[in-house]
Coordinates of C-alpha atoms in Angstrom, one line a residue:
M1390 CA 24.8 112.4 12.5
T1391 CA 26.5 114.3 9.7
E1392 CA 28.3 112.5 6.8
I1393 CA 31.7 114.0 8.0
I1394 CA 31.3 112.5 11.5
Q1395 CA 30.1 109.1 10.0
D1396 CA 33.1 109.1 7.7
K1397 CA 35.5 109.7 10.6
L1398 CA 33.9 106.9 12.6
D1399 CA 34.3 104.6 9.6
Q1400 CA 37.9 105.4 9.3
I1401 CA 38.5 104.8 13.0
K1402 CA 36.8 101.4 12.7
K1403 CA 39.0 100.5 9.7
R1404 CA 42.2 101.4 11.6
R1405 CA 41.0 99.3 14.6
R1406 CA 40.4 96.3 12.4
R1407 CA 43.8 96.7 10.8
R1408 CA 45.4 96.8 14.3
R1409 CA 43.5 93.7 15.4
K1410 CA 44.6 91.8 12.3
L1411 CA 48.2 92.9 12.9
S1412 CA 48.0 91.9 16.6
F1413 CA 46.6 88.5 15.7
A1414 CA 49.2 88.0 13.0
M1415 CA 52.0 88.9 15.5
L1416 CA 50.5 86.5 18.1
L1417 CA 50.2 83.7 15.6
L1418 CA 53.8 84.4 14.4
S1419 CA 55.0 84.2 18.1
F1420 CA 53.2 80.9 18.7
T1421 CA 54.6 79.6 15.4
F1422 CA 58.1 80.6 16.4
V1423 CA 57.9 78.9 19.8
F1424 CA 55.9 75.8 19.0
G1425 CA 56.4 75.2 15.3
T1426 CA 53.9 75.6 12.4
S1427 CA 52.3 72.2 12.5
H1428 CA 51.7 72.3 16.2
V1429 CA 50.1 75.8 16.0
I1430 CA 47.8 74.7 13.2
S1431 CA 46.8 71.6 15.2
M1432 CA 46.1 73.8 18.3
I1433 CA 43.9 76.1 16.3
R1434 CA 42.0 73.4 14.4
E1435 CA 41.3 71.3 17.5
A1436 CA 40.2 74.3 19.6
S1437 CA 37.8 75.4 16.9
G1438 CA 36.5 71.9 16.3
L1439 CA 37.6 71.9 12.7
G1440 CA 38.5 68.6 11.0
P1441 CA 38.9 66.0 9.9
I1442 CA 42.1 64.9 11.5
S1443 CA 44.2 62.3 9.7
I1444 CA 43.9 58.8 11.0
E1445 CA 46.6 56.7 9.4
K1446 CA 47.9 53.2 10.1
I1447 CA 51.7 53.3 10.6
N1448 CA 52.5 49.8 11.7
T1449 CA 51.2 46.3 12.2
V1450 CA 52.9 44.0 14.7
S1451 CA 52.0 40.3 14.2
T1452 CA 52.1 37.4 16.6
S1453 CA 52.1 33.7 16.0
A1454 CA 51.4 32.8 19.6
E1455 CA 48.6 30.4 20.3
P1456 CA 46.0 31.7 22.8
T1457 CA 45.1 29.4 25.7
Y1458 CA 41.6 30.9 25.9
K1459 CA 39.2 33.0 23.8
K1460 CA 40.2 36.7 23.4
Q1461 CA 43.6 36.3 25.1
S1462 CA 45.7 39.4 24.8
F1463 CA 49.4 39.3 23.8
F1464 CA 49.9 43.1 23.7
Y1465 CA 49.9 45.4 26.8
P1466 CA 50.1 49.2 26.5
V1467 CA 52.3 50.8 29.1
V1468 CA 53.2 54.5 29.7
S1469 CA 56.1 54.7 27.2
G1470 CA 55.1 52.0 24.7
I1471 CA 53.9 48.4 24.3
I1472 CA 54.8 45.1 26.0
K1473 CA 54.4 42.0 23.8
T1474 CA 54.4 38.4 25.0
G1475 CA 54.1 34.9 23.6
N1476 CA 56.4 32.3 22.1
E1477 CA 58.5 32.4 25.2
R1478 CA 59.6 36.0 24.5
L1479 CA 59.0 39.3 26.2
T1480 CA 59.3 42.3 23.9
Y1481 CA 59.3 46.0 24.7
M1482 CA 58.3 48.4 21.8
T1483 CA 57.9 52.1 21.3
V1484 CA 54.4 53.6 20.7
R1485 CA 55.3 53.2 16.9
G1486 CA 55.9 49.5 17.3
E1487 CA 59.7 49.7 17.0
V1488 CA 61.5 47.0 19.1
V1489 CA 63.6 48.4 22.0
W1490 CA 64.6 45.0 23.5
E1491 CA 63.5 41.4 23.6
K1492 CA 64.3 38.7 26.1
E1493 CA 63.4 35.1 27.1
F1494 CA 60.3 34.8 29.1
F1495 CA 58.2 31.7 29.6
G1496 CA 54.9 33.2 30.6
S1497 CA 52.4 34.0 27.8
D1498 CA 49.4 35.2 29.8
I1499 CA 50.6 38.2 31.7
L1500 CA 49.5 41.6 33.2
A1501 CA 51.8 44.6 32.8
H1502 CA 52.1 48.1 34.1
E1503 CA 54.8 50.9 33.9
R1504 CA 55.5 53.1 36.9
N1505 CA 58.4 55.4 37.7
E1506 CA 60.6 54.2 34.8
S1507 CA 60.1 50.5 35.8
F1508 CA 58.0 47.7 34.3
Y1509 CA 55.8 45.5 36.6
I1510 CA 55.1 42.1 35.0
C1511 CA 52.9 39.4 36.5
D1512 CA 52.3 35.9 35.1
K1513 CA 48.6 35.3 35.7
A1514 CA 48.9 31.5 35.8
T1515 CA 51.8 31.1 38.2
G1516 CA 51.9 34.4 40.1
D1517 CA 55.5 35.0 39.2
F1518 CA 56.0 38.8 39.7
Y1519 CA 58.9 40.8 38.2
V1520 CA 60.0 44.4 38.3
L1521 CA 62.2 45.3 35.3
D1522 CA 64.1 48.5 34.5
K1523 CA 63.7 50.2 31.1
K1524 CA 66.5 48.1 29.6
G1525 CA 64.7 44.9 30.6
Q1526 CA 67.0 44.0 33.6
I1527 CA 65.3 42.4 36.6
L1528 CA 65.3 44.6 39.6
S1529 CA 63.3 42.3 41.9
K1530 CA 61.1 39.2 41.7
L1531 CA 58.7 37.0 43.6
E1532 CA 57.8 33.6 42.3
G1533 CA 54.9 31.1 42.7
L1534 CA 52.4 33.4 44.4
G1535 CA 49.5 31.6 42.9
K1536 CA 46.9 32.3 40.2
V1537 CA 46.4 36.0 39.8
D1538 CA 43.0 37.4 38.9
R1539 CA 43.6 41.1 39.5
F1540 CA 46.8 43.2 39.4
L1541 CA 47.3 46.9 40.0
V1542 CA 50.3 49.1 40.6
G1543 CA 50.1 52.5 42.3
S1544 CA 52.0 55.6 41.2
D1545 CA 54.3 55.1 44.2
G1546 CA 55.1 51.5 43.2
Y1547 CA 52.9 49.7 45.7
T1548 CA 51.5 46.6 44.0
A1549 CA 48.3 44.5 44.8
L1550 CA 47.7 41.0 43.4
Y1551 CA 44.4 39.3 44.0
L1552 CA 45.1 35.5 44.5
K1553 CA 41.7 34.1 43.7
N1554 CA 42.3 30.5 44.8
D1555 CA 43.6 31.7 48.2
K1556 CA 41.0 34.4 48.5
K1557 CA 43.5 37.0 49.5
I1558 CA 45.3 40.1 48.2
A1559 CA 49.1 40.2 48.3
L1560 CA 50.5 43.7 48.9
I1561 CA 54.1 44.3 47.6
N1562 CA 56.0 47.4 48.5
P1563 CA 58.1 49.4 46.0
E1564 CA 61.3 47.4 47.0
G1565 CA 59.6 44.2 45.8
I1566 CA 58.9 42.8 49.3
M1567 CA 55.5 41.4 50.3
S1568 CA 54.4 43.8 53.1
A1569 CA 51.0 42.3 53.9
T1570 CA 48.2 40.1 52.9
V1571 CA 44.5 41.1 53.0
P1572 CA 41.8 38.4 53.2
V1573 CA 38.9 38.7 50.8
P1574 CA 35.9 37.6 53.0
Y1575 CA 33.4 37.1 50.2
E1576 CA 33.3 35.1 46.9
D1577 CA 32.7 37.9 44.5
L1578 CA 35.5 40.5 44.3
L1579 CA 34.2 43.2 41.9
D1580 CA 37.1 45.5 41.7
L1581 CA 40.3 46.9 43.3
S1582 CA 41.6 50.5 43.5
Y1583 CA 44.6 52.1 45.2
S1584 CA 45.3 55.6 46.4
A1585 CA 49.0 56.5 46.6
S1586 CA 48.3 59.7 48.4
M1587 CA 46.4 57.9 51.3
K1588 CA 48.4 54.6 51.1
L1589 CA 45.0 52.9 50.9
I1590 CA 43.6 50.0 48.9
A1591 CA 39.9 49.6 48.4
L1592 CA 38.0 46.4 47.6
S1593 CA 34.5 46.3 46.2
V1594 CA 32.9 42.9 47.1
L1595 CA 29.4 41.7 46.3
V1596 CA 27.4 40.0 49.1
V1597 CA 24.3 38.0 48.2
E1598 CA 22.0 36.6 51.0
E1599 CA 18.9 34.9 49.7
D1600 CA 16.8 37.6 48.1
Y1601 CA 19.0 40.5 49.4
F1602 CA 22.3 41.8 48.0
H1603 CA 24.6 44.7 48.7
T1604 CA 28.1 45.9 48.0
N1605 CA 30.8 46.3 50.7
V1606 CA 33.7 48.6 50.0
L1607 CA 36.5 47.6 52.4
M1608 CA 39.6 49.9 52.8
F1609 CA 43.0 48.7 54.0
G1610 CA 46.3 50.4 54.6
T1611 CA 49.5 49.0 53.1
D1612 CA 50.2 47.3 56.4
G1613 CA 47.1 45.2 55.9
R1614 CA 45.0 46.8 58.6
M1615 CA 41.4 47.8 57.9
R1616 CA 40.9 51.6 57.8
G1617 CA 37.3 51.9 56.8
A1618 CA 34.2 50.3 55.2
R1619 CA 31.1 51.4 53.4
N1620 CA 27.9 49.5 52.6
F1621 CA 25.7 50.0 49.5
N1622 CA 22.3 48.3 49.8
N1623 CA 20.7 46.8 46.7
T1624 CA 23.6 48.2 44.6
V1625 CA 26.3 46.5 42.6
L1626 CA 29.3 48.8 42.7
F1627 CA 31.2 47.1 39.9
R1628 CA 34.1 49.5 39.4
L1629 CA 36.3 51.7 41.7
N1630 CA 38.7 54.5 40.8
E1631 CA 40.9 56.7 42.9
A1632 CA 39.8 60.3 43.5
A1633 CA 41.2 63.2 45.4
G1634 CA 40.7 62.4 49.1
G1635 CA 38.9 59.1 48.4
F1636 CA 37.5 56.8 45.8
I1637 CA 34.8 56.9 43.1
G1638 CA 32.4 54.0 42.8
Y1639 CA 30.3 53.1 39.7
S1640 CA 27.1 51.2 39.7
D1641 CA 24.6 50.7 36.9
D1642 CA 22.7 53.9 37.7
M1643 CA 25.0 55.9 40.0
I1644 CA 28.4 57.5 40.4
I1645 CA 29.4 58.2 44.0
A1646 CA 32.6 59.6 45.6
F1647 CA 33.5 58.9 49.2
D1648 CA 36.5 59.2 51.5
D1649 CA 38.1 56.7 54.0
Q1650 CA 35.8 58.1 56.8
N1651 CA 32.7 56.9 55.0
D1652 CA 31.7 60.5 54.2
E1653 CA 30.0 61.0 50.8
L1654 CA 31.9 63.6 48.7
W1655 CA 29.4 63.8 45.9
K1656 CA 26.9 61.6 44.0
K1657 CA 25.4 61.6 40.5
I1658 CA 22.2 59.6 39.7
I1659 CA 22.3 58.4 36.1
D1660 CA 19.0 58.1 34.2
R1661 CA 20.4 55.5 31.8
S1662 CA 22.2 52.1 32.1
V1663 CA 26.0 52.1 32.1
T1664 CA 26.9 49.9 29.1
R1665 CA 30.7 50.6 29.0
L1666 CA 33.0 52.5 31.4
E1667 CA 36.6 53.7 31.0
F1668 CA 38.6 56.1 33.2
D1669 CA 42.1 57.6 33.1
S1670 CA 44.8 58.1 35.8
L1671 CA 43.5 61.6 36.5
G1672 CA 40.1 60.3 37.6
N1673 CA 38.2 61.4 34.5
S1674 CA 35.4 59.0 33.6
L1675 CA 33.9 58.1 30.2
L1676 CA 30.6 56.3 30.2
N1677 CA 28.5 54.8 27.4
L1678 CA 24.9 55.0 28.5
T1679 CA 21.9 53.5 26.9
I1680 CA 18.1 53.1 27.4
K1681 CA 17.0 50.0 25.7
N1682 CA 13.7 50.0 23.7
K1683 CA 11.1 48.1 25.7
A1684 CA 9.6 46.4 22.7
I1685 CA 12.8 45.8 20.7
D1686 CA 16.3 45.1 22.2
D1687 CA 18.1 47.9 20.3
T1688 CA 20.6 50.2 22.0
R1689 CA 20.2 52.8 19.3
D1690 CA 17.0 53.8 21.1
D1691 CA 19.0 56.1 23.4
N1692 CA 22.8 55.8 23.2
V1693 CA 25.1 58.5 24.5
L1694 CA 28.7 59.1 25.6
S1695 CA 29.1 61.1 28.8
M1696 CA 32.3 62.3 30.4
Y1697 CA 32.9 63.5 34.0
D1698 CA 35.8 64.9 35.9
P1699 CA 37.0 63.7 39.3
A1700 CA 34.7 66.3 41.1
G1701 CA 31.6 64.9 39.3
E1702 CA 31.3 67.8 36.8
R1703 CA 30.3 66.8 33.4
F1704 CA 32.6 67.6 30.5
F1705 CA 30.0 66.8 27.8
E1706 CA 27.2 64.4 26.8
R1707 CA 26.9 63.4 23.2
K1708 CA 24.1 61.4 21.6
L1709 CA 25.3 58.7 19.2
E1710 CA 23.8 57.1 16.1
T1711 CA 26.0 54.0 16.5
V1712 CA 26.4 51.2 19.0
V1713 CA 29.7 51.5 20.9
D1714 CA 31.8 48.3 20.6
Q1715 CA 35.0 49.5 22.2
M1716 CA 36.1 52.9 23.6
A1717 CA 39.2 54.4 25.2
I1718 CA 40.0 57.7 27.0
G1719 CA 43.4 59.2 26.4
P1720 CA 45.3 62.5 27.0
D1721 CA 42.8 65.2 25.7
R1722 CA 41.1 62.8 23.3
I1723 CA 38.5 60.0 23.2
A1724 CA 38.2 57.1 20.8
Y1725 CA 35.4 54.7 20.2
M1726 CA 34.6 52.0 17.7
G1727 CA 31.0 51.6 16.3
D1728 CA 29.5 50.2 13.2
G1729 CA 32.9 49.5 11.7
K1730 CA 34.2 53.0 12.2
L1731 CA 36.8 54.4 14.5
H1732 CA 35.7 57.8 15.8
I1733 CA 37.9 60.4 17.5
L1734 CA 36.5 63.1 19.8
N1735 CA 38.0 65.8 21.9
F1736 CA 37.1 66.4 25.6
S1737 CA 34.3 68.8 24.5
G1738 CA 32.6 66.0 22.7
K1739 CA 33.4 67.3 19.2
L1740 CA 34.0 64.8 16.4
L1741 CA 37.6 65.3 15.1
G1742 CA 37.6 62.5 12.6
A1743 CA 36.5 58.9 11.7
K1744 CA 38.0 56.0 9.7
T1745 CA 36.6 52.6 8.6
L1746 CA 38.4 49.7 10.3
D1747 CA 38.0 45.9 10.7
D1748 CA 35.5 45.7 13.5
S1749 CA 36.7 42.3 14.9
L1750 CA 39.0 44.1 17.3
L1751 CA 39.7 42.8 20.8
A1752 CA 40.8 46.1 22.4
L1753 CA 41.2 49.8 21.6
E1754 CA 43.9 51.7 23.6
W1755 CA 45.5 55.1 23.5
L1756 CA 49.3 54.8 23.5
D1757 CA 49.9 58.6 23.9
K1758 CA 48.1 61.7 22.7
F1759 CA 48.7 60.9 19.0
H1760 CA 48.9 57.1 18.8
L1761 CA 46.2 54.5 19.1
G1762 CA 46.6 50.8 19.4
V1763 CA 44.0 48.4 18.0
E1764 CA 44.4 44.7 19.0
Y1765 CA 43.1 41.8 16.9
E1766 CA 43.5 38.0 17.5
N1767 CA 46.9 37.8 15.6
R1768 CA 48.1 41.3 15.2
Y1769 CA 48.3 44.8 16.8
E1770 CA 47.7 47.8 14.5
I1771 CA 49.1 51.3 15.4
Y1772 CA 47.5 54.5 14.1
T1773 CA 48.5 58.1 14.3
C1774 CA 45.8 60.7 14.8
S1775 CA 47.0 64.2 13.8
Y1776 CA 46.3 67.1 11.5

């Protein structure tokens, strides 16, 4: 190749590089105009895995309420903020801890959910059940249902309360009327899940007979009629989650999805033990998996975070050097607490940032994409996680 031809090729390459730089600059300028500078920088840094993000405490909400049992919670994250109870008050706050309203309320040990711009509040001791609007006004109530051990609310407003002393589940329709009751035929109810698309509630119950045990998953319609059942021999299916067309069950060494016709949709065998499990409303699962050292009880021997989507496809698996004390899955991000540090990851398993915190926390919860709630015995700390 002659020097003249080579020189022409070099000039062409230079012009192409200039055009690419100009195109990228124009694209970046367009994104900046539409979304704002800080948001574009955040998008680029998170996509590239660059960090660290800034983890800053923005508020501390204290409580003087006296717990009636160890590790009692007084703070309950909901879709749009936080519900606080105790001292005969019920308080609704934003994700930044700013008080929106406060009203008289005599229950201190509650369960709370938010669905369709309404709050669903249940007193665990009495079984008093309330539906409130966003201003705190009561829309409907049922009182004296009995001691409540489990409480879930579907995206369509159907509610299920497990009344442990009566060994039954009360089903309440979106209008606040009890539509049916479902008997729980065995002593050990492991978990409940509800599918709004199928109008189906699933119960995971443990059956122990001498030296034999199995898990029964019983499925009922909102009218209380049984619609299906599935048996898992020599398996404890300790958690259930809704999935497209059915449910996902979690045991110590297996994840399995099945529909209401008892057909298996997919199954994953896990070669480690499930130490912790969290999942979100979309059906994504976050598992802390360990293999304990046979000679020394030390979970550092093999300790990983693994995340799956509702179809059983793995997002990532990341080996950890720390023992996980608490973890939470939020919109696009993961948080876990280990060895006195709060760690933030994205859904690719990349570490975005870390911060040293008091490790005596009771709970770790995402309030939205950028806000984390950390609960202690007498306070609730709120952190922002952003670039």
